[in-house]
Short mmCIF file of C-alpha atoms and ligand atoms in Angstrom, two decimals:
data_model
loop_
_atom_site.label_atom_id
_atom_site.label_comp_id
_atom_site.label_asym_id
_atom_site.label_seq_id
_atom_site.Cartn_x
_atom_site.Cartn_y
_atom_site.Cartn_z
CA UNK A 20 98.48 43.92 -75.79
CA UNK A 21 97.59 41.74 -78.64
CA UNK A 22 94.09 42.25 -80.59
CA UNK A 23 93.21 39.79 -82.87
CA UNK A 24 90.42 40.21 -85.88
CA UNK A 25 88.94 37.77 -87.72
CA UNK A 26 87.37 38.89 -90.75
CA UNK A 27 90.48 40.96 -91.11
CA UNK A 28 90.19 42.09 -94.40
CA UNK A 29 86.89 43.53 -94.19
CA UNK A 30 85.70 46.99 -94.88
CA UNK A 31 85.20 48.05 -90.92
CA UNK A 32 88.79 47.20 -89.90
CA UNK A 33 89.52 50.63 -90.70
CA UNK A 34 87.04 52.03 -88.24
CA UNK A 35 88.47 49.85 -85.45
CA UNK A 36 92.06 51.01 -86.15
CA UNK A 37 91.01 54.58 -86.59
CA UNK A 38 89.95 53.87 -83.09
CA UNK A 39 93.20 52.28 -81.69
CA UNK A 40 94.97 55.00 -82.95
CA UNK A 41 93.53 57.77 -80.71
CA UNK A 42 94.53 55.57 -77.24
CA UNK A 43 98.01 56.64 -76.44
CA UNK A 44 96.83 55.58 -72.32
CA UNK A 45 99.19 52.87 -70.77
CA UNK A 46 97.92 48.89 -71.56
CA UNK A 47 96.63 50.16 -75.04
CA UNK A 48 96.64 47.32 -77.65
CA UNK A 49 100.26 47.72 -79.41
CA UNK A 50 99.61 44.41 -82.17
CA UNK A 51 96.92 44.09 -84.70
CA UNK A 52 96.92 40.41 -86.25
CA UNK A 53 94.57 40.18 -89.18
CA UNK A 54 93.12 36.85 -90.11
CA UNK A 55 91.21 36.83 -93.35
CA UNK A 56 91.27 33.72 -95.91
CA UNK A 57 91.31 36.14 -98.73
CA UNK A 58 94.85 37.11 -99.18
CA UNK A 59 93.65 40.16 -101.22
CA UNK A 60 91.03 41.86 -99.05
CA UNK A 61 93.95 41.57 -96.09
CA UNK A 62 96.52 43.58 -98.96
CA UNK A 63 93.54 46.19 -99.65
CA UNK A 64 92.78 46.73 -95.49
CA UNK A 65 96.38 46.52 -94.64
CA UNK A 66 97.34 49.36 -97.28
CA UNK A 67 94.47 51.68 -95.28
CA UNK A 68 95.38 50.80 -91.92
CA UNK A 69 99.46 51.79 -93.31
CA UNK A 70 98.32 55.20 -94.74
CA UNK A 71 96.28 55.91 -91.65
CA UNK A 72 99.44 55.12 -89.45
CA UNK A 73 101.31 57.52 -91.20
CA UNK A 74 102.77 60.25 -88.89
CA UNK A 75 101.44 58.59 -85.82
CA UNK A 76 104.55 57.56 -84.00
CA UNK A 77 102.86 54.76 -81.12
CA UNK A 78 100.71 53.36 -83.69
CA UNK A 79 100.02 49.44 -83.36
CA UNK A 80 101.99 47.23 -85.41
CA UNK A 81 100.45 45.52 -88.13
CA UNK A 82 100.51 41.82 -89.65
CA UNK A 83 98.38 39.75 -91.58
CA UNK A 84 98.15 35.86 -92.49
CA UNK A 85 95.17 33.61 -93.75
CA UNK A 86 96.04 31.14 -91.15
CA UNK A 87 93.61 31.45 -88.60
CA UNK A 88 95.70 29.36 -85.49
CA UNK A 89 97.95 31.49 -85.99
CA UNK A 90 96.18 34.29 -85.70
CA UNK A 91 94.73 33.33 -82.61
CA UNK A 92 97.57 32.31 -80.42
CA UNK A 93 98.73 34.71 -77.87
CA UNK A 94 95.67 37.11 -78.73
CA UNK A 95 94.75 39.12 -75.39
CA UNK A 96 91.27 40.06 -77.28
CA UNK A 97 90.02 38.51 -80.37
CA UNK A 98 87.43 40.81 -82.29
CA UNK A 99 85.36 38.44 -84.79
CA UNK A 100 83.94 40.19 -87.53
CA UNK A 101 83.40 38.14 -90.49
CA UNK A 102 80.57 38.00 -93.13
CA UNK A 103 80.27 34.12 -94.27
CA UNK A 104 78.97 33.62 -97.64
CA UNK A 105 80.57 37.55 -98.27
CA UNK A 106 77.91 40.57 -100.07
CA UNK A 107 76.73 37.95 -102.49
CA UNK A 108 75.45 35.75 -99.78
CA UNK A 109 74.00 39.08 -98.33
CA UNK A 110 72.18 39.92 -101.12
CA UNK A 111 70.91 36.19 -102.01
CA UNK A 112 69.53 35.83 -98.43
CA UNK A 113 67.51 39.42 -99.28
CA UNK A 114 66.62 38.32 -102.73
CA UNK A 115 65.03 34.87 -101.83
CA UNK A 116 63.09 36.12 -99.07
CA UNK A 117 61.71 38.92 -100.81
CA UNK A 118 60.59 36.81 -103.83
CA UNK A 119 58.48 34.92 -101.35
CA UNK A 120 56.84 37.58 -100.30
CA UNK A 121 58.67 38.30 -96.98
CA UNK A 122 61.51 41.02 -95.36
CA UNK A 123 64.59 39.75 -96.75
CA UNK A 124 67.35 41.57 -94.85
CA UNK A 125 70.29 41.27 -92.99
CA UNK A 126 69.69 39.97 -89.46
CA UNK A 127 65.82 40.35 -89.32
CA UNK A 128 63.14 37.54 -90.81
CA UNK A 129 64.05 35.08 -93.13
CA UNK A 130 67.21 36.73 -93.95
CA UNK A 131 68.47 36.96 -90.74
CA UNK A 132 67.72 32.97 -90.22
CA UNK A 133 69.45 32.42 -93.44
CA UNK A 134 72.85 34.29 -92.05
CA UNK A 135 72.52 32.67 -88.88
CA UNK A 136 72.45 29.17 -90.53
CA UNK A 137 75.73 29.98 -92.21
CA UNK A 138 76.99 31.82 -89.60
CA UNK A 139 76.87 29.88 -86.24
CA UNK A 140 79.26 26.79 -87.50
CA UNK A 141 81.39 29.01 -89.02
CA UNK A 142 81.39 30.90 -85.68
CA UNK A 143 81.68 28.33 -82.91
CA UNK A 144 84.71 26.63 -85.16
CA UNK A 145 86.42 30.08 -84.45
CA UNK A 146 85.37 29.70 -80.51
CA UNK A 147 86.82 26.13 -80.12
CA UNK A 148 90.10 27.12 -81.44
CA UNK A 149 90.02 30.49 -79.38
CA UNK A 150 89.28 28.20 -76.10
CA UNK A 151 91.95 25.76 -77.32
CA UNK A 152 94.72 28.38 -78.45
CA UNK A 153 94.09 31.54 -76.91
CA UNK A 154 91.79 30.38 -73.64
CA UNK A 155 92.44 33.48 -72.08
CA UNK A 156 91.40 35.68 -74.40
CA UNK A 157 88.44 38.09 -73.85
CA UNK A 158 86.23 37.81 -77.29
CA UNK A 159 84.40 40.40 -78.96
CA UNK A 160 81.60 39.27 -81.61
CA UNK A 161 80.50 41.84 -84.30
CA UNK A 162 79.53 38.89 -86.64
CA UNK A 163 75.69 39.14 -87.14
CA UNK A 164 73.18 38.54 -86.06
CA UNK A 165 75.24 39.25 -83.22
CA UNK A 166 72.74 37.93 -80.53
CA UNK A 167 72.06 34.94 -81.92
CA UNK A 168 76.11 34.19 -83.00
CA UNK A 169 77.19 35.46 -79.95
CA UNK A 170 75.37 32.67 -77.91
CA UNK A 171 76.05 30.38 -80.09
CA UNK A 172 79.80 31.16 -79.30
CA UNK A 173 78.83 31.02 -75.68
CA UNK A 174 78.54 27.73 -75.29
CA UNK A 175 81.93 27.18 -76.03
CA UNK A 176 83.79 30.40 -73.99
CA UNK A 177 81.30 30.81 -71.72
CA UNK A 178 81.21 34.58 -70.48
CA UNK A 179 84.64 35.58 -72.23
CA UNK A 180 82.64 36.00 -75.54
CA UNK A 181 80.60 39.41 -75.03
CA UNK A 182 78.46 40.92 -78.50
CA UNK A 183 78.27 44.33 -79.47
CA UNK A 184 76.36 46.19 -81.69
CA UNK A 185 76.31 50.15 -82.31
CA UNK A 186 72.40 50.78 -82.68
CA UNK A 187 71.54 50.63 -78.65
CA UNK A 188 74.12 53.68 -78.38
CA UNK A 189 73.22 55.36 -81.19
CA UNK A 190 69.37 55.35 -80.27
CA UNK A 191 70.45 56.66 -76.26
CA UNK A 192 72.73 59.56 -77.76
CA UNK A 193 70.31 60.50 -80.14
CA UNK A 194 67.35 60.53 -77.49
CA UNK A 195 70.09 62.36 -74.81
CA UNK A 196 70.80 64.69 -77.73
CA UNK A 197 67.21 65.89 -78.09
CA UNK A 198 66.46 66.24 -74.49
CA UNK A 199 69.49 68.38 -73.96
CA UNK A 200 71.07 65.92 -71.74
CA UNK A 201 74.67 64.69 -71.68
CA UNK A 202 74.73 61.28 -73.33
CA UNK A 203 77.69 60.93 -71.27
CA UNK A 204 75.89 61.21 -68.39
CA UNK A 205 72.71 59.45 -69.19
CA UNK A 206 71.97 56.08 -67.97
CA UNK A 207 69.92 54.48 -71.12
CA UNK A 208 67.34 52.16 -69.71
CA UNK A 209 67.34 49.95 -72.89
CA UNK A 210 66.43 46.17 -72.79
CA UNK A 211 65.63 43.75 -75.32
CA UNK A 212 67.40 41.05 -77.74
CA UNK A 213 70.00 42.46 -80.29
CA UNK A 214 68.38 44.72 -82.89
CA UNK A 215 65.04 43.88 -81.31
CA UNK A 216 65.11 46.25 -78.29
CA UNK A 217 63.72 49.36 -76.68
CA UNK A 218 64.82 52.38 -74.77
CA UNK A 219 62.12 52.66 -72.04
CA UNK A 220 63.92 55.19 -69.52
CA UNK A 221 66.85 57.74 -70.28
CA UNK A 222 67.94 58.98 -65.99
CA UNK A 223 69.99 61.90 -65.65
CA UNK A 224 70.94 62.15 -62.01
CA UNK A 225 68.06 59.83 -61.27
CA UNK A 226 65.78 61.92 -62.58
CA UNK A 227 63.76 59.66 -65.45
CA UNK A 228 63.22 62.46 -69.12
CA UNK A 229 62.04 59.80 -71.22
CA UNK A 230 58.21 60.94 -70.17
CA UNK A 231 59.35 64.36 -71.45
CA UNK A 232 60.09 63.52 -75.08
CA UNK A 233 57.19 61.18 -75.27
CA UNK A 234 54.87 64.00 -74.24
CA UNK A 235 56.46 67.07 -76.66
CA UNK A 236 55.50 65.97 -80.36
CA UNK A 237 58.43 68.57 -81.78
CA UNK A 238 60.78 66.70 -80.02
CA UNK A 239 59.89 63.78 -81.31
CA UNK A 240 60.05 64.76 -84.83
CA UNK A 241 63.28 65.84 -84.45
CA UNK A 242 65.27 62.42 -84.47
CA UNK A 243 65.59 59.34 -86.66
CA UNK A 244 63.95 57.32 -84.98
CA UNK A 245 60.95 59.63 -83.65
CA UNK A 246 60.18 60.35 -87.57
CA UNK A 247 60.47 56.43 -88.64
CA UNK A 248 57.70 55.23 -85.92
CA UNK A 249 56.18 58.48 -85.70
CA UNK A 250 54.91 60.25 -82.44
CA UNK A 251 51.72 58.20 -82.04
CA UNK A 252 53.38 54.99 -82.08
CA UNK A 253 56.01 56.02 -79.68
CA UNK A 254 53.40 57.26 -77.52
CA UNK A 255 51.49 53.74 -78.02
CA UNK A 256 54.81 52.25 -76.61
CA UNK A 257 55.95 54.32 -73.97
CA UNK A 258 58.86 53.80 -75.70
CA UNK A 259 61.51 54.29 -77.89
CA UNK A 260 62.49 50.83 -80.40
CA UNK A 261 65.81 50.68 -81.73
CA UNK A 262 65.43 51.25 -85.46
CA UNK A 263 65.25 47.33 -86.63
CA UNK A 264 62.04 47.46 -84.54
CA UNK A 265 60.74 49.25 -88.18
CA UNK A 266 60.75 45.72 -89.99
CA UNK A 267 58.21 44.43 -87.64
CA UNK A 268 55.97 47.33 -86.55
CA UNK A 269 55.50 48.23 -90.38
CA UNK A 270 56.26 45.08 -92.59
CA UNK A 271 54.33 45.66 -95.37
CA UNK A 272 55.61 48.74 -95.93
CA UNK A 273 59.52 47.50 -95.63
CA UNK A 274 58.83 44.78 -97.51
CA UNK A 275 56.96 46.70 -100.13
CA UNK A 276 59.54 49.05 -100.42
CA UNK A 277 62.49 46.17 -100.70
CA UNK A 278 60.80 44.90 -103.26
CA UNK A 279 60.76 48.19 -105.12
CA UNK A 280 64.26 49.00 -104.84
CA UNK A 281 65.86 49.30 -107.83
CA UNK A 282 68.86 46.92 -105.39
CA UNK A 283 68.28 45.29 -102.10
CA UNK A 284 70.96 46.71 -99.67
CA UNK A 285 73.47 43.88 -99.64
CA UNK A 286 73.92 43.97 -103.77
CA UNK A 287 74.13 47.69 -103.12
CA UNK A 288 77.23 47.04 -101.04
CA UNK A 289 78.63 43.71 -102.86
CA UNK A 290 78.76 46.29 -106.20
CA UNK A 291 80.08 49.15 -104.33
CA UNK A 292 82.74 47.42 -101.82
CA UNK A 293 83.74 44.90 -104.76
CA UNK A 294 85.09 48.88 -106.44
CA UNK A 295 86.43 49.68 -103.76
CA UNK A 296 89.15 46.48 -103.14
CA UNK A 297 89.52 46.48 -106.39
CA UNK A 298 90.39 50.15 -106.35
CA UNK A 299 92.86 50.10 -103.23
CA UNK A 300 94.56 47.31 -104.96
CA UNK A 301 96.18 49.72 -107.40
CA UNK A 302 99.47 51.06 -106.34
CA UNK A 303 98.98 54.60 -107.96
CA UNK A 304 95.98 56.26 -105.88
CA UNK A 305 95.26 56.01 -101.82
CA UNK A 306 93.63 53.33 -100.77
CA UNK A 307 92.41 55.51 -97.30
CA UNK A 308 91.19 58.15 -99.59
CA UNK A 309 88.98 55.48 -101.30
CA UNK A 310 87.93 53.63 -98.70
CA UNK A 311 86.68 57.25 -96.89
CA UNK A 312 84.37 57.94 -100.28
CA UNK A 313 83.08 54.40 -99.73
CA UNK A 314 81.98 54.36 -96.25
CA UNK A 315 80.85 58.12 -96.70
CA UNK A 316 78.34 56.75 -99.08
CA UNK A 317 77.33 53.30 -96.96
CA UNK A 318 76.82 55.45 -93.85
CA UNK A 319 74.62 58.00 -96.07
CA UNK A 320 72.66 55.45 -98.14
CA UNK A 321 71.83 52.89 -94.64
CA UNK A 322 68.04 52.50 -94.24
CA UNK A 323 67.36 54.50 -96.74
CA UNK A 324 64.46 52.53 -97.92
CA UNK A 325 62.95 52.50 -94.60
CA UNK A 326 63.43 56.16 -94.25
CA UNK A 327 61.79 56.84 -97.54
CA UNK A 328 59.04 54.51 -97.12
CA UNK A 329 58.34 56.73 -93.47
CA UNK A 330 59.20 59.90 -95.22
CA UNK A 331 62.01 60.27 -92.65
CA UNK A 332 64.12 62.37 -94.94
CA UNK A 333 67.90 62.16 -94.75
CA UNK A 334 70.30 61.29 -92.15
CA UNK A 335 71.41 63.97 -89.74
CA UNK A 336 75.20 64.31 -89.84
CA UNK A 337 75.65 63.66 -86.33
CA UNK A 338 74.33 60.21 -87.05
CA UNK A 339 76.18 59.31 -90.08
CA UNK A 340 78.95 57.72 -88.22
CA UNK A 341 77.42 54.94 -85.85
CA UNK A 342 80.13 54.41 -83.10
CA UNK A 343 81.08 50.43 -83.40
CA UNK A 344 84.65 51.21 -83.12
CA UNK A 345 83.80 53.34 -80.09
CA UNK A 346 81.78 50.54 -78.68
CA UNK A 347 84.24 48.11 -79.05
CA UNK A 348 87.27 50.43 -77.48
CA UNK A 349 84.97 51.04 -74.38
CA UNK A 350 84.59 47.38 -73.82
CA UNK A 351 88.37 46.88 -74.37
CA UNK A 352 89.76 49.39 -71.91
CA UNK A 353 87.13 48.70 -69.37
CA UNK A 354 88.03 45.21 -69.12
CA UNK A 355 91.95 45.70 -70.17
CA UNK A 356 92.51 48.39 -67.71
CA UNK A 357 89.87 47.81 -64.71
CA UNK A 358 88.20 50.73 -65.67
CA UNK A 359 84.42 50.67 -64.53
CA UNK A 360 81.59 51.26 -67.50
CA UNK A 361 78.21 50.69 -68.32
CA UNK A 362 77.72 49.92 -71.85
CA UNK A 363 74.69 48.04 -73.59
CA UNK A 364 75.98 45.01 -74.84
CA UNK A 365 75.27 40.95 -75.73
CA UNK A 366 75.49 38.74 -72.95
CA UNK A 367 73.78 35.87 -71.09
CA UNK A 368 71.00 36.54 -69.13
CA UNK A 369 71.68 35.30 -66.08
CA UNK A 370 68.23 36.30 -64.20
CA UNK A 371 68.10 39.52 -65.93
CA UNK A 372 64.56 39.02 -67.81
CA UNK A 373 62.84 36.68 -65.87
CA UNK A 374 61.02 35.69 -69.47
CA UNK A 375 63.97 33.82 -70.53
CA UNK A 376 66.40 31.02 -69.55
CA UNK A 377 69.86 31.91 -67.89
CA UNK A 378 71.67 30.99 -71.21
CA UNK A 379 69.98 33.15 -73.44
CA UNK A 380 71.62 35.65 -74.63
CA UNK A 381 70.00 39.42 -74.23
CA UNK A 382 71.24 43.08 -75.10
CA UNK A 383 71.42 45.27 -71.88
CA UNK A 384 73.20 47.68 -69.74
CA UNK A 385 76.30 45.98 -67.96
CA UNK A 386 78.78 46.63 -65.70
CA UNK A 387 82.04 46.01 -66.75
CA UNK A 388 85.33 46.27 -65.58
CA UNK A 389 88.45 43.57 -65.56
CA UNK A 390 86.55 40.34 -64.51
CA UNK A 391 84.34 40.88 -68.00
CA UNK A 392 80.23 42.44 -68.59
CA UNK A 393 77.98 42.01 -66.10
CA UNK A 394 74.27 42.35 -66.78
CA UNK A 395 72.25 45.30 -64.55
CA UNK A 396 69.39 44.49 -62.84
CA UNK A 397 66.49 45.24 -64.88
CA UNK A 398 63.11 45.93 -64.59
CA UNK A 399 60.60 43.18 -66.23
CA UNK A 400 60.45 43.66 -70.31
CA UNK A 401 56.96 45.55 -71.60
CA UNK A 402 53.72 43.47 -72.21
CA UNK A 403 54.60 44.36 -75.54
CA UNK A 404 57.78 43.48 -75.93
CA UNK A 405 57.88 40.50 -73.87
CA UNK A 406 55.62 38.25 -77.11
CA UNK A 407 58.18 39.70 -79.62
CA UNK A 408 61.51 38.59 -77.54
CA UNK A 409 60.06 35.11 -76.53
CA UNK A 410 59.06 34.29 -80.29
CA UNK A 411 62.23 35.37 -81.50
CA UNK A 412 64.72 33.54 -78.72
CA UNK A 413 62.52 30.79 -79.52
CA UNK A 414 64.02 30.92 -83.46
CA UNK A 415 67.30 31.62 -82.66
CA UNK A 416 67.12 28.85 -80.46
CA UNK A 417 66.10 26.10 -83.65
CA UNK A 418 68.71 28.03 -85.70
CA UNK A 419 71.15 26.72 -83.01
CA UNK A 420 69.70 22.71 -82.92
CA UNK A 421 69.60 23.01 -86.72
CA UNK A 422 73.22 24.20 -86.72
CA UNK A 423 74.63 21.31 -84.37
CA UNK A 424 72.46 18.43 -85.69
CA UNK A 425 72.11 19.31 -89.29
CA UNK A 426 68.11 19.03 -88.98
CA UNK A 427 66.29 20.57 -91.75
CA UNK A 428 63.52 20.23 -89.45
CA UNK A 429 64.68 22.57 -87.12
CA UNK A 430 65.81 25.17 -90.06
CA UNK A 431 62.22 25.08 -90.95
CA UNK A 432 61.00 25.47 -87.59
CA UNK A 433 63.08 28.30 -87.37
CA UNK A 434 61.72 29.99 -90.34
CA UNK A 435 58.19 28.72 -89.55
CA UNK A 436 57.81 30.37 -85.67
CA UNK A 437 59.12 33.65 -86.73
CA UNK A 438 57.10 36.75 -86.19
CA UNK A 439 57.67 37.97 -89.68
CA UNK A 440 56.95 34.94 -91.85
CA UNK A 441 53.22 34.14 -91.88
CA UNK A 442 52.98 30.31 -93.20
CA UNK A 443 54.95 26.87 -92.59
CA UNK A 444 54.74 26.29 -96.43
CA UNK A 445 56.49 29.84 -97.02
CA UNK A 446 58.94 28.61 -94.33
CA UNK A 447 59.65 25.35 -95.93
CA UNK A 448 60.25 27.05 -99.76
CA UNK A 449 62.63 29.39 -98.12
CA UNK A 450 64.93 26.82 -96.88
CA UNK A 451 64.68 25.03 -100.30
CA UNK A 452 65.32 28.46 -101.80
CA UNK A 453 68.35 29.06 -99.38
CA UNK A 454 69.63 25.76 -99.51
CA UNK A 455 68.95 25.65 -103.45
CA UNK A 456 71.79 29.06 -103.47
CA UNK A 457 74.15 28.51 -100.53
CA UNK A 458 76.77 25.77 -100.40
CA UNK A 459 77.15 26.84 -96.56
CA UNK A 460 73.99 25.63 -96.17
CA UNK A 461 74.72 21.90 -97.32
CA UNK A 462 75.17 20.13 -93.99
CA UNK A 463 71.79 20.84 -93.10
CA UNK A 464 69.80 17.16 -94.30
C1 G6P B 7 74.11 48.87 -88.04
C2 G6P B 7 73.91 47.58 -87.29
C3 G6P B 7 74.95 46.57 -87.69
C4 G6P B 7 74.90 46.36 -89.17
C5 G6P B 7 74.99 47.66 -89.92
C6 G6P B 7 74.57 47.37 -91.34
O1 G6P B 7 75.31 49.46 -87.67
O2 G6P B 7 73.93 47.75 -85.92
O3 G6P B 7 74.70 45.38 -87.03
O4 G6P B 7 75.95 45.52 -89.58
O5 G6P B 7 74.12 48.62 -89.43
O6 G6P B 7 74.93 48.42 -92.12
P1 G6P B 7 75.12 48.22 -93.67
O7 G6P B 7 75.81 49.45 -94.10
O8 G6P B 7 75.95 46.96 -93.84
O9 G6P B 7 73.74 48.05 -94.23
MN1 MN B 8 74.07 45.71 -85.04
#
């Protein structure tokens, strides 16, 4: 079994392999191909992935090349993970936003619609080749804003491209955790967009305990995302959001505190990660032992600004690692080896929410086993959540006509309709702003 990544030489790769290297089942993947066009970054991730190999006698072979066809032919899965525009495009998209006022961030707001402009041509490129070189291949999209890339892929492979994201997990464990319930056992009743969704129902043995943390204030203090909202909130809800839900249910205060920062997030990580390559370039020292201190400190420092702004305190250590790799390992084996799971993922809607065309993409329990992910029945989204999902398909739907017709009109519709930025005029200087920084923005006239 061949797995193929894209965005090979980036700093998660190690996660993923980490992963790989604890299946020792029959149909495990046996190849990693790495495609990266930066010849160093795949030297840097390739030395990890060899020291973590080390002693492990069925571990999957490794190769890397910066020629992406080749990468891609006779993949069985393709895993695309790639940041276009790399940590200084992260942190421009934070920095322009924020200077007008509004959340600059990854894959929420203005940011977000910035990313996805770059993103999606970047991405469906990588889907036409996959459907011309590799057509059977099952494809698994970590790129962000996952939802919104991973439909945008759609259109091209159809239901063989399937999103993931760690937060929906993260947010059912946690709530399991603090009810006393297995998480293994726990069917998460979470629905919504990708990092715009809620947990409205946690069923052990049909038996629904969500109404049981809601009511028990303790409880709810006693996980992330119960001290970010806070009890009332939750209680407002009847539900749980995942944590992303924080940009838009306290804005001013996010944005306030981004502003403060003596770093947005993504400059934090361009400085740090630019150390660390640099640092597992040199023969002398271990490049796993570096790149361990380096996502020991991303995993502690995430959200910290929200956190602080809530007065959320720290991270717990059971959260600290998030569980992509895991994600993306279920999915594999479920659909490599017929072996029935639910897992919340990225896929089209099919009549899932009845709010939203069959095409549109949606982040929700599914089925899956060899013939791919298969969407759960659902009940209808919340009155409250059904405003937020509908505004924000609507933008990732312009960010998709901007990206295949090159209308600026549609980029600044895109920025215009969203929930989080409050004027046309604002909308319009961002795109000048964004196009004014990013060259991967050029084809948009
Ligand atoms: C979570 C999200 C991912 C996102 C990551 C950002 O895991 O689900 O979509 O990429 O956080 O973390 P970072 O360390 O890059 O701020
Ligand atoms: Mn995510």
């Amino acid at each position: 079994m061949r797995l193929t990544i894209v965005g090979g030489g980036g700093f998660r790769v190690p996660l993923v392999y980490g992963a790989l290297l604890t299946d020792h089942a029959e149909g495990r993947v046996t190849e990693v191909v790495l495609h990266d066009p930066d010849d160093r970054r795949l030297r840097a991730v390739s030395r990890v992935l060899a020291e973590q190999a080390a002693g492990v006698p069925d571990a999957p072979r490794v190769s890397a090349t910066t020629d992406l066809d080749e990468a891609l032919r006779g993949a069985d899965f393709v895993f695309s993970a790639i940041r276009v525009g790399g940590l200084q495009g992260r942190a421009d998209d934070e920095r322009v936003a924020l200077a007008e006022g509004v959340l600059g961030q990854e894959t929420v707001g203005a940011g977000g619609i910035a990313y996805g402009l770059r993103t999606v041509p970047v991405a469906v490129d990588i889907a036409r080749r996959v459907a011309r070189l590799a057509p059977d291949a099952w494809v698994i999209n970590f790129t962000n804003p996952a939802g919104l890339v991973t439909e945008a892929m759609s259109r091209h492979l159809g239901d063989r491209v399937i999103g993931i994201c760690d937060s929906p997990v993260g947010l059912g464990r946690r709530i399991a955790r603090v009810l006393g319930a297995d998480p293994g056992r726990a069917f998460v009743d979470y629905v919504g967009l990708n990092h715009l969704g809620w947990v409205r129902g946690l069923r052990v043995a049909g038996r629904d305990e969500l109404p049981r943390l809601l009511a028990d204030p303790a409880l709810l203090g006693s996980f992330e995302e119960g001290r970010l909202f806070g009890a009332d909130w939750l209680r407002s809800l009847g539900a749980v959001p995942n944590e992303y839900l924080h940009y838009y249910y306290f804005n001013r205060e996010t944005v306030r505190a981004y502003q403060e920062a003596g770093q947005t997030r993504g400059a934090f990580l361009r400085d740090q990660q630019a150390r660390f390559y640099e640092r597992a370039g040199d023969p002398g020292g271990s490049a796993l032992r570096a790149w361990d201190r380096t996502r020991a400190e991303r995993e502690a420092t995430y959200m910290s600004e929200n956190r602080e702004s809530a007065g959320a305190g720290e991270r717990e250590a059971d959260d600290l690692s998030g569980g992509y790799e895991k994600v993306a390992l279920a999915l594999m084996r479920a659909i490599a080896r017929d072996e029935r799971a639910t897992l919340i993922l990225n896929v089209r809607n099919r009549s899932t929410l009845s709010v939203l065309d069959a095409d549109a993409v949606v982040e929700v329990p599914c089925l899956v086993d060899a013939s791919g992910a298969h969407p759960l029945a659902a009940d209808p989204l919340p009155g409250h959540a059904t405003g937020l999902v509908c505004a924000v398909k609507a933008v990732d739907r312009e960010v998709l006509a901007a990206a295949e017709s090159g209308s600026r009109a549609s980029a600044v519709a895109a920025f215009a309709l969203h929930p989080l930025v409050d004027s046309v005029t604002v909308a319009r200087r961002l795109l000048e702003g964004y196009t004014a920084v990013h060259p991967g923005l050029a084809y948009l006239r």
